[in-house]
PDB file of C-alpha atoms and ligand atoms in Angstrom:
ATOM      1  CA  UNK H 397      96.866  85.709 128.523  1.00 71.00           C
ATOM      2  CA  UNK H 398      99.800  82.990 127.869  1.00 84.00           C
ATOM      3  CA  UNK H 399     102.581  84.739 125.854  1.00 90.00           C
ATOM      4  CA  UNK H 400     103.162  83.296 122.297  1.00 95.00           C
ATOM      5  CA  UNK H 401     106.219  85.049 121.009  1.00 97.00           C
ATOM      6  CA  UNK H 402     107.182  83.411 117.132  1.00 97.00           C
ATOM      7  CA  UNK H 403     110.229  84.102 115.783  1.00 98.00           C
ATOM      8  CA  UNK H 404     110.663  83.816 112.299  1.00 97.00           C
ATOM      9  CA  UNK H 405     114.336  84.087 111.162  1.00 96.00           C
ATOM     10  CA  UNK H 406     116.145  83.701 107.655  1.00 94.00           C
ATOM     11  CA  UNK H 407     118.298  85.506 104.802  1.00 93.00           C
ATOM     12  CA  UNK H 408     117.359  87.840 102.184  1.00 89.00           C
ATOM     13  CA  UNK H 409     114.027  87.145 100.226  1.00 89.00           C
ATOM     14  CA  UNK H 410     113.169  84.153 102.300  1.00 91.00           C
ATOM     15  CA  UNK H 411     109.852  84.987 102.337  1.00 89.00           C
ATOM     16  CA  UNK H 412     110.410  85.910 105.941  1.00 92.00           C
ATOM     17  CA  UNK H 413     107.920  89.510 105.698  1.00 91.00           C
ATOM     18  CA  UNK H 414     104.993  88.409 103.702  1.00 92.00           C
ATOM     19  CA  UNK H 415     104.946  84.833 105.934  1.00 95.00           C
ATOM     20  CA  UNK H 416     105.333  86.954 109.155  1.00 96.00           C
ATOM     21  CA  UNK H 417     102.987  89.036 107.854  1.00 96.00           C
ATOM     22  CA  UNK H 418     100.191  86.930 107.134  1.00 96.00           C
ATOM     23  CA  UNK H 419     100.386  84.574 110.295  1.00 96.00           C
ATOM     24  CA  UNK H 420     100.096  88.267 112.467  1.00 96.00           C
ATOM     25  CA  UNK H 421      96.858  88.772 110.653  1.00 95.00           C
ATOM     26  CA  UNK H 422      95.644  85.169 110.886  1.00 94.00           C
ATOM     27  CA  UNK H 423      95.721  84.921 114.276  1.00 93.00           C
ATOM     28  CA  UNK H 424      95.557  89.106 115.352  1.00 94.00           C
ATOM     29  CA  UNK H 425      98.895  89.453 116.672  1.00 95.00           C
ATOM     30  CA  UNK H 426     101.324  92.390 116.146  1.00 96.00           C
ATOM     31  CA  UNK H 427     103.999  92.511 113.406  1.00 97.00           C
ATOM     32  CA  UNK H 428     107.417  93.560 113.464  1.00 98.00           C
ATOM     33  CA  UNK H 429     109.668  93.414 110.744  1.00 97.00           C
ATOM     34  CA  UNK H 430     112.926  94.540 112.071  1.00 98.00           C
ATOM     35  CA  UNK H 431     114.362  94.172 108.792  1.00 96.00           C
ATOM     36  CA  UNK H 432     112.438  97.692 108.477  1.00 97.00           C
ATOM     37  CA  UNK H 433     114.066  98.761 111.551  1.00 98.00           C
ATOM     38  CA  UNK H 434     117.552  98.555 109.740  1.00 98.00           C
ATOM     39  CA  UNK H 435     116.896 100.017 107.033  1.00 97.00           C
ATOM     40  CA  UNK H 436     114.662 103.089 108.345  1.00 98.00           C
ATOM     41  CA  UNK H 437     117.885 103.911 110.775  1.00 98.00           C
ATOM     42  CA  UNK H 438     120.341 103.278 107.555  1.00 98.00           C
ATOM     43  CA  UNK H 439     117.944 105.849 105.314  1.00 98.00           C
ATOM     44  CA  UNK H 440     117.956 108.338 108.187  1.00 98.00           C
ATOM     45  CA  UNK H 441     121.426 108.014 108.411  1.00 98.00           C
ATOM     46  CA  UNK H 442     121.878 108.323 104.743  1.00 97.00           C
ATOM     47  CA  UNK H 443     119.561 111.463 104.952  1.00 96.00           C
ATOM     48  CA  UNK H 444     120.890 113.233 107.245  1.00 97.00           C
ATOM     49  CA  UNK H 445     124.579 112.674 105.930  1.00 97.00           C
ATOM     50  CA  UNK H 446     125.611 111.096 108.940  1.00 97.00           C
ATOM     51  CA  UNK H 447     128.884 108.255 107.533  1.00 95.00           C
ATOM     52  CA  UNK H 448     127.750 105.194 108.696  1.00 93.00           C
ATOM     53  CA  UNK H 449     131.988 104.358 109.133  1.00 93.00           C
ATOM     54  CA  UNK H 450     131.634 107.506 111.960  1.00 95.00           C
ATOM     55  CA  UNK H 451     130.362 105.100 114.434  1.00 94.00           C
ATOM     56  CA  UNK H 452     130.542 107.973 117.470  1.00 96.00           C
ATOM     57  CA  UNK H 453     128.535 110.689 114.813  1.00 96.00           C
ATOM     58  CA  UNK H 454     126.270 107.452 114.287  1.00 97.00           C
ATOM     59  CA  UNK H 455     125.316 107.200 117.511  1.00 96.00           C
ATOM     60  CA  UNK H 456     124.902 110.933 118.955  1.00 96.00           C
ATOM     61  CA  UNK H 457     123.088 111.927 115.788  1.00 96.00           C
ATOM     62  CA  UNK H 458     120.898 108.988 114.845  1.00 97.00           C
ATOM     63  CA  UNK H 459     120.064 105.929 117.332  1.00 97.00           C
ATOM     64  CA  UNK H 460     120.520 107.888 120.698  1.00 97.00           C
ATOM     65  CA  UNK H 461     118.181 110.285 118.418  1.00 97.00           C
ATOM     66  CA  UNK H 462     115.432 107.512 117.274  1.00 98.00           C
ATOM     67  CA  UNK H 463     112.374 105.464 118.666  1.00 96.00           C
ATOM     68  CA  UNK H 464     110.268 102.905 117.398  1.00 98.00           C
ATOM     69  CA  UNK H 465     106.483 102.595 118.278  1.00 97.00           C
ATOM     70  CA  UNK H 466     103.840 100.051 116.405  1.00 96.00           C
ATOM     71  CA  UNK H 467     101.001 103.149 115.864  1.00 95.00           C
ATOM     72  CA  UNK H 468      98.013 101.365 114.387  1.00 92.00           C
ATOM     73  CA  UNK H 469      99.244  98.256 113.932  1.00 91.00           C
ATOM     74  CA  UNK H 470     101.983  99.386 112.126  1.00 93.00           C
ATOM     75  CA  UNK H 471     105.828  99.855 112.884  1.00 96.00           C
ATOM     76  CA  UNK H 472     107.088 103.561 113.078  1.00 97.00           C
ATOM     77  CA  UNK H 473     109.993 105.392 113.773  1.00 98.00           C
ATOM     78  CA  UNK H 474     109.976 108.445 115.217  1.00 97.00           C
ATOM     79  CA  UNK H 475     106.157 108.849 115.353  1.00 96.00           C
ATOM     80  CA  UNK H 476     105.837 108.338 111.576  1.00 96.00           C
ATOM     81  CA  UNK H 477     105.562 105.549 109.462  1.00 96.00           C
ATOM     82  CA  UNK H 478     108.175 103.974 107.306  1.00 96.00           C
ATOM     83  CA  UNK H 479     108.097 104.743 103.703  1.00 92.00           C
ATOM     84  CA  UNK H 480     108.578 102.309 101.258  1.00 90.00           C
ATOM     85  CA  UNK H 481     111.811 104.010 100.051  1.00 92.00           C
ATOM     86  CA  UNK H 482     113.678 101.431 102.667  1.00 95.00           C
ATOM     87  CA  UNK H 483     113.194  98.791 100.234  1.00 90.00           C
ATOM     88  CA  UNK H 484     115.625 100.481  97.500  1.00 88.00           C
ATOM     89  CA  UNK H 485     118.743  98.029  96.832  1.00 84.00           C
ATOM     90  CA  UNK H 486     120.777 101.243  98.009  1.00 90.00           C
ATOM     91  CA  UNK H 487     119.154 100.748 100.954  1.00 94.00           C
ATOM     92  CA  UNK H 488     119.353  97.133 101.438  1.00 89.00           C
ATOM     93  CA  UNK H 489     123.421  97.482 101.067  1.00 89.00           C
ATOM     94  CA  UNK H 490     123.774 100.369 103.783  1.00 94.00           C
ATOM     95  CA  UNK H 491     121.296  98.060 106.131  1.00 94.00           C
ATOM     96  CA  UNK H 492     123.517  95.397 105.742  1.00 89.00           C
ATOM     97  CA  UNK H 493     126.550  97.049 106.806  1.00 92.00           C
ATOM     98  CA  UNK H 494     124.822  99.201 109.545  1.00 95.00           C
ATOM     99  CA  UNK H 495     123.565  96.395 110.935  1.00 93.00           C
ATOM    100  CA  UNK H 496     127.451  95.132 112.004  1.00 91.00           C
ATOM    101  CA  UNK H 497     128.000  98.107 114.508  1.00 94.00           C
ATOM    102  CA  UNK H 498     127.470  97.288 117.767  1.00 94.00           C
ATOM    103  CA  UNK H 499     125.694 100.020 119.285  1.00 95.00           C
ATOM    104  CA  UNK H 500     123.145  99.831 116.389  1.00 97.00           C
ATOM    105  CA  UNK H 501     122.762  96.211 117.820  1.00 96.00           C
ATOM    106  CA  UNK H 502     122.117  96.653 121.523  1.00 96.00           C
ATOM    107  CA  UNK H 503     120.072  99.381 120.774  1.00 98.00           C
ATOM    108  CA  UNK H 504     117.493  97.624 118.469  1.00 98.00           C
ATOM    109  CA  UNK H 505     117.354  94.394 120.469  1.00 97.00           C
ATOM    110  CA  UNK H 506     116.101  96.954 123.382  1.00 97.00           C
ATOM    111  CA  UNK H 507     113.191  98.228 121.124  1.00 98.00           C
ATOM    112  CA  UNK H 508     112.646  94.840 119.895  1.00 98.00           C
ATOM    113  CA  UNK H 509     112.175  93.420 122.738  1.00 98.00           C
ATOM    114  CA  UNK H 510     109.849  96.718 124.417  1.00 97.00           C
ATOM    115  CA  UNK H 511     107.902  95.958 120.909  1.00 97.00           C
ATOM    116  CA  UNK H 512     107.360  92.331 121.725  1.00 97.00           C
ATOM    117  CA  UNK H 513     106.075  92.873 125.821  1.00 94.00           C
ATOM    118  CA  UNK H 514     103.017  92.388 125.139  1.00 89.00           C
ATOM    119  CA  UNK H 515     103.575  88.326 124.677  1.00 90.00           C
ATOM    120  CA  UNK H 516     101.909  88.138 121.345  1.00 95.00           C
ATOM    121  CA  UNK H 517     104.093  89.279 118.470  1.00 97.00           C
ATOM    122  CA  UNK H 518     105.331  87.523 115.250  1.00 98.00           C
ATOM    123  CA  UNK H 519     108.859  89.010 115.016  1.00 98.00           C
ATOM    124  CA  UNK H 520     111.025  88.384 111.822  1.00 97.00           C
ATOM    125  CA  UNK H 521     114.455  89.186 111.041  1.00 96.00           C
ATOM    126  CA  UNK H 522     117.861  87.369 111.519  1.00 94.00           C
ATOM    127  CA  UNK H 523     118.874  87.240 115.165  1.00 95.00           C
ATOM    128  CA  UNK H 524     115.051  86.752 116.658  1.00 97.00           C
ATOM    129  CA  UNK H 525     115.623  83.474 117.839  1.00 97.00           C
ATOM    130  CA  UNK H 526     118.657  83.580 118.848  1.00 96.00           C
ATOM    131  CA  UNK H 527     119.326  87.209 120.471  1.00 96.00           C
ATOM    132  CA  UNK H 528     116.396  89.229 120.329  1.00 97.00           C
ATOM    133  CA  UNK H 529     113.868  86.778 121.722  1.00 98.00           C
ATOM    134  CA  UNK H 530     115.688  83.278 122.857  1.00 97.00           C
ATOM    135  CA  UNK H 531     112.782  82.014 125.011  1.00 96.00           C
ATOM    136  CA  UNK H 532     110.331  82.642 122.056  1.00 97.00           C
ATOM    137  CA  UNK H 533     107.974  79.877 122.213  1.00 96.00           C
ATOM    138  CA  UNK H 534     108.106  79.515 118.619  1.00 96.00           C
ATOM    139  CA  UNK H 535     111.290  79.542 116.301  1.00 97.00           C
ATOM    140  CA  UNK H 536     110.896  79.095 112.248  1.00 96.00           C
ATOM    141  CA  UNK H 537     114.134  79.486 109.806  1.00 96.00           C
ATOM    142  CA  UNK H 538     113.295  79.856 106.297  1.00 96.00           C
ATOM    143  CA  UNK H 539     115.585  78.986 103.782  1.00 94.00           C
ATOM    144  CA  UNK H 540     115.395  79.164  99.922  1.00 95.00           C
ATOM    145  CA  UNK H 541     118.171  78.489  97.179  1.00 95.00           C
ATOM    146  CA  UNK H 542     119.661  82.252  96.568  1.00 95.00           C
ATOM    147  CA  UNK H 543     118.770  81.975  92.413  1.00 96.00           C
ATOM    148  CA  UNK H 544     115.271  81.268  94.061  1.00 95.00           C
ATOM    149  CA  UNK H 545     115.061  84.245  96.519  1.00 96.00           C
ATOM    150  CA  UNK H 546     116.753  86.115  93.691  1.00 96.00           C
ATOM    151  CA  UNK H 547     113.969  85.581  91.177  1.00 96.00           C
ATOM    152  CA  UNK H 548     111.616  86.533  94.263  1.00 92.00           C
ATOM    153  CA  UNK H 549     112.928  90.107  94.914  1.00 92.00           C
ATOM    154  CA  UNK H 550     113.106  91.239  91.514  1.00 94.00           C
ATOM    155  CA  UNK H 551     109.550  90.685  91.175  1.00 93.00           C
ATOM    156  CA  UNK H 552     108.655  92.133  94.601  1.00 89.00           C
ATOM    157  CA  UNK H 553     111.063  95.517  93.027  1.00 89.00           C
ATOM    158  CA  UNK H 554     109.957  95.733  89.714  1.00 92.00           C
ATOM    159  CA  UNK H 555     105.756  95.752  91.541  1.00 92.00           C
ATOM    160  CA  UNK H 556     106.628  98.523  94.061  1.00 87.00           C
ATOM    161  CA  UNK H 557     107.730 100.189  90.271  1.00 89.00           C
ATOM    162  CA  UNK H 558     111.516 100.001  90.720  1.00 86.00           C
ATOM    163  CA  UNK H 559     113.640  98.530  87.568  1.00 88.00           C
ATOM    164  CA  UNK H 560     115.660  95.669  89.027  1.00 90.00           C
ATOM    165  CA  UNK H 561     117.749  93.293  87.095  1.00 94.00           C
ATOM    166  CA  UNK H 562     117.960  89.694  88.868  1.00 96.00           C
ATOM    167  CA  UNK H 563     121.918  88.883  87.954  1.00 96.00           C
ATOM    168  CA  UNK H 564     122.627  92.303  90.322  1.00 94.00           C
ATOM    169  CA  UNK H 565     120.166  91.010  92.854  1.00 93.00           C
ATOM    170  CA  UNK H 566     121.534  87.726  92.846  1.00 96.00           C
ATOM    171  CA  UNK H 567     124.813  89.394  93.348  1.00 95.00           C
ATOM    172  CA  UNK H 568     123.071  91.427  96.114  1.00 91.00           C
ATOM    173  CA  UNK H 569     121.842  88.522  98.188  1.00 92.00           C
ATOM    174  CA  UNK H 570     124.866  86.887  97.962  1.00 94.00           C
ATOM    175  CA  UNK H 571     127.109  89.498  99.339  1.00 91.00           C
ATOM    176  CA  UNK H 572     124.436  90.179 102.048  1.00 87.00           C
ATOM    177  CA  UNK H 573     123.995  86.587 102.950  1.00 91.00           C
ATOM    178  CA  UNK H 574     128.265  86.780 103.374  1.00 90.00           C
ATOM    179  CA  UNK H 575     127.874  89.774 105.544  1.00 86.00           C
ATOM    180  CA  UNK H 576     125.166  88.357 107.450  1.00 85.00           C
ATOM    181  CA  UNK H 577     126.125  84.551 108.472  1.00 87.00           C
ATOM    182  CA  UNK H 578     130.197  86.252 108.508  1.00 87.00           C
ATOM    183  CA  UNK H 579     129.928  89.116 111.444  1.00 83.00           C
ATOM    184  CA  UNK H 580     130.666  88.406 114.688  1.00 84.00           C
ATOM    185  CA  UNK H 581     127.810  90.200 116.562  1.00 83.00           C
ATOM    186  CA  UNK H 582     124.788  87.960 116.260  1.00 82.00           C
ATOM    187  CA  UNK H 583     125.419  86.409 113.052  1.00 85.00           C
ATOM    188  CA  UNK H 584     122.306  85.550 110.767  1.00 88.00           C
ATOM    189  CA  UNK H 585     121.927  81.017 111.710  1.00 90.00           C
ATOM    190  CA  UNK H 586     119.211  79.045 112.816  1.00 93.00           C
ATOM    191  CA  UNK H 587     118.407  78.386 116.590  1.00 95.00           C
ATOM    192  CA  UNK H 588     119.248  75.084 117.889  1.00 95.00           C
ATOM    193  CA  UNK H 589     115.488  75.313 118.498  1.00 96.00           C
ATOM    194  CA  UNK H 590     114.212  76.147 115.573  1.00 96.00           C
ATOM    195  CA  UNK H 591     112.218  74.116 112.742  1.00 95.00           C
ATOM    196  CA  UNK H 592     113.448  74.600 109.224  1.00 95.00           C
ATOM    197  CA  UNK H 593     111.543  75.081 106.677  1.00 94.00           C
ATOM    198  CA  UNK H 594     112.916  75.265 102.504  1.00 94.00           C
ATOM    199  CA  UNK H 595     110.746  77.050 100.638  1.00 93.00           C
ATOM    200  CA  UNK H 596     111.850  76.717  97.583  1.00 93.00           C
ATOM    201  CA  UNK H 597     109.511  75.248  96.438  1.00 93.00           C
ATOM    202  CA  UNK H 598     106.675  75.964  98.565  1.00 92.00           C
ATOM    203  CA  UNK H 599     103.944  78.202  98.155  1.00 91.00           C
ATOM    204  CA  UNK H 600     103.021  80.874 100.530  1.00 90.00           C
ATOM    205  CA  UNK H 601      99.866  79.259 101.480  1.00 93.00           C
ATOM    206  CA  UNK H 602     101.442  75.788 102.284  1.00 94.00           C
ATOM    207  CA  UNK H 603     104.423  77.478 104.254  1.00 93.00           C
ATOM    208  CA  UNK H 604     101.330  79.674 106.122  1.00 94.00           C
ATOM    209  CA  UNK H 605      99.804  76.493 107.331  1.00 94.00           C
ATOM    210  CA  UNK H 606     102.859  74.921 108.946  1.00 92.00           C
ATOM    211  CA  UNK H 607     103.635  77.717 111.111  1.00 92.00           C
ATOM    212  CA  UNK H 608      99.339  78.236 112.183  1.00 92.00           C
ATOM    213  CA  UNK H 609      99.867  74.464 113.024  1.00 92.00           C
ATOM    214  CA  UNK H 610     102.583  74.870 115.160  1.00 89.00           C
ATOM    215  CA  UNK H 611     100.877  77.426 116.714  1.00 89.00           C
ATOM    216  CA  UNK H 612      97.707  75.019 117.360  1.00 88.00           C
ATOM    217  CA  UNK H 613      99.974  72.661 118.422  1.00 88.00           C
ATOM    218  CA  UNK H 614     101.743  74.732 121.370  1.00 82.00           C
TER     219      UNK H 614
HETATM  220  O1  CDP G1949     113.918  91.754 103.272  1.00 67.45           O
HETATM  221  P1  CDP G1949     115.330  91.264 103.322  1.00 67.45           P
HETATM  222  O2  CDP G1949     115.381  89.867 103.799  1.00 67.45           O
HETATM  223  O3  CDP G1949     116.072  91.533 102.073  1.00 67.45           O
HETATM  224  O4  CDP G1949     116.139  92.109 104.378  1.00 67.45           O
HETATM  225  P2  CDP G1949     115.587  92.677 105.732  1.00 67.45           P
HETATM  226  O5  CDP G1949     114.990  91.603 106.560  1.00 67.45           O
HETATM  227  O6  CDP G1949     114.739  93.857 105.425  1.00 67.45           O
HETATM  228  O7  CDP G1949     116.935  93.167 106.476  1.00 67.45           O
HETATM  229  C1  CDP G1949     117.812  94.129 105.901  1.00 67.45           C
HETATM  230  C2  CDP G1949     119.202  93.960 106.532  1.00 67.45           C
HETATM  231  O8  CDP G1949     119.128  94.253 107.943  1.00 67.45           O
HETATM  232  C3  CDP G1949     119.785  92.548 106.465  1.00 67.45           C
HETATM  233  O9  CDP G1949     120.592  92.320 105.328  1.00 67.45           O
HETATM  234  C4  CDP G1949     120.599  92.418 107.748  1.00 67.45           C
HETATM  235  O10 CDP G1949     121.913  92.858 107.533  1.00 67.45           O
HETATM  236  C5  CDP G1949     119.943  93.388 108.705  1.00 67.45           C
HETATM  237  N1  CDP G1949     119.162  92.718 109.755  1.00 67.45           N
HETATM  238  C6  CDP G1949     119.830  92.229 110.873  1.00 67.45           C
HETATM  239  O11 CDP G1949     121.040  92.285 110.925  1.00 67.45           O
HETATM  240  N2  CDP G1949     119.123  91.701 111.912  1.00 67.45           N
HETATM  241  C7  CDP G1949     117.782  91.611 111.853  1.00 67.45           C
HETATM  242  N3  CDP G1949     117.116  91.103 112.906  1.00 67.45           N
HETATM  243  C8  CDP G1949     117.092  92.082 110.721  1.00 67.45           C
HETATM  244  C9  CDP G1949     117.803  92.611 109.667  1.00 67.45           C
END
């Protein structure tokens, strides 16, 4: 079967999961957030006391330590699936900055790309299309105006039953959105590739279609 790899890139609270999401089901491909990925390692490293700062502890005890499967459909690390605790805004921060160390980098774009052999994958994140998967035959960046994505996520916390107050989101995305367009290794920016999509002030149903059109299209 012809591979059909989409890559769907784009900062905090794009929209990014539920779009990714929802095009994997449309069309009965695998998902993989790797969003998830960082922030299952940056829990386990959180867990098991391991300072993210100790870069040599963070690699002997945690990622030479941890694999990712999709079991059932859905991503897992070590064998088990990943708990919604990942989505805590404690979490979110220690992603963020786990996410700059290098050998946390080559080692996910490794599983990422093992996860995505298969040819038919929606992959989201921030580097898909332009580290992880650079010959994907489809690239989407979503964008949306921070107070936007803000208002987004604190609705999205306070349903999973976490209190969230939008101003310390908003503050949230913004510093994560600096750490994430700012690092050096495989910075969060849109493939030359790409097509760009705002949605702020799309619904998730129009934004759906354009990407299942593309698809049709390729
Ligand atoms: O859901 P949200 O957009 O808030 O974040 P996420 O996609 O779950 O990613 C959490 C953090 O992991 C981001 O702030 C990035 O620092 C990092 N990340 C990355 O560096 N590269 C990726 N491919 C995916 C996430």
């Amino acid at each position: 079967m012809k591979s059909l790899r989409i890559a769907i890139d784009g900062p905090a609270a794009s929209g990014k999961s539920t779009i990714a999401r929802r095009v994997a089901e449309k069309l009965g491909f695998t998902y993989v957030d790797t969003g998830a990925m960082y922030r299952a390692l940056a829990l386990k490293a959180f867990r098991e006391g391991v300072d993210i700062a100790d870069t040599d502890s963070l690699r002997e005890s945690i990622v030479e330590k941890t694999d990712f499967a999709i079991i059932d459909g859905e991503l897992a690390m070590d064998c088990r699936p990943i708990s919604n605790e990942i989505r805590s805004e404690k979490v979110s921060v220690l992603s963020s900055r786990i996410a700059r160390i290098p050998d946390v980098r080559s080692f996910m774009i490794e599983e990422q790309r093992k996860l995505a052999k298969d040819g038919r994958v929606v992959m989201e994140g921030r580097d898909i299309g332009t580290v992880v998967l650079p010959d994907a035959e489809i690239k989407i960046f979503l964008t949306a105006s921070a107070s936007e994505r803000a208002r987004r996520r604190t609705l999205q916390l306070r349903s999973m039953g976490q209190c969230a107050d939008e101003a310390e989101v908003l503050r949230d995305i913004r510093q994560r959105d600096l750490n994430d367009s700012s690092r050096s290794l495989a910075p969060l920016r849109s493939a030359d590739d790409a097509i760009t999509i705002d949605t702020t002030n799309m619904t998730l149903d129009e934004i759906i279609e354009i990407v299942v059109e593309k698809v049709q299209e390729n």
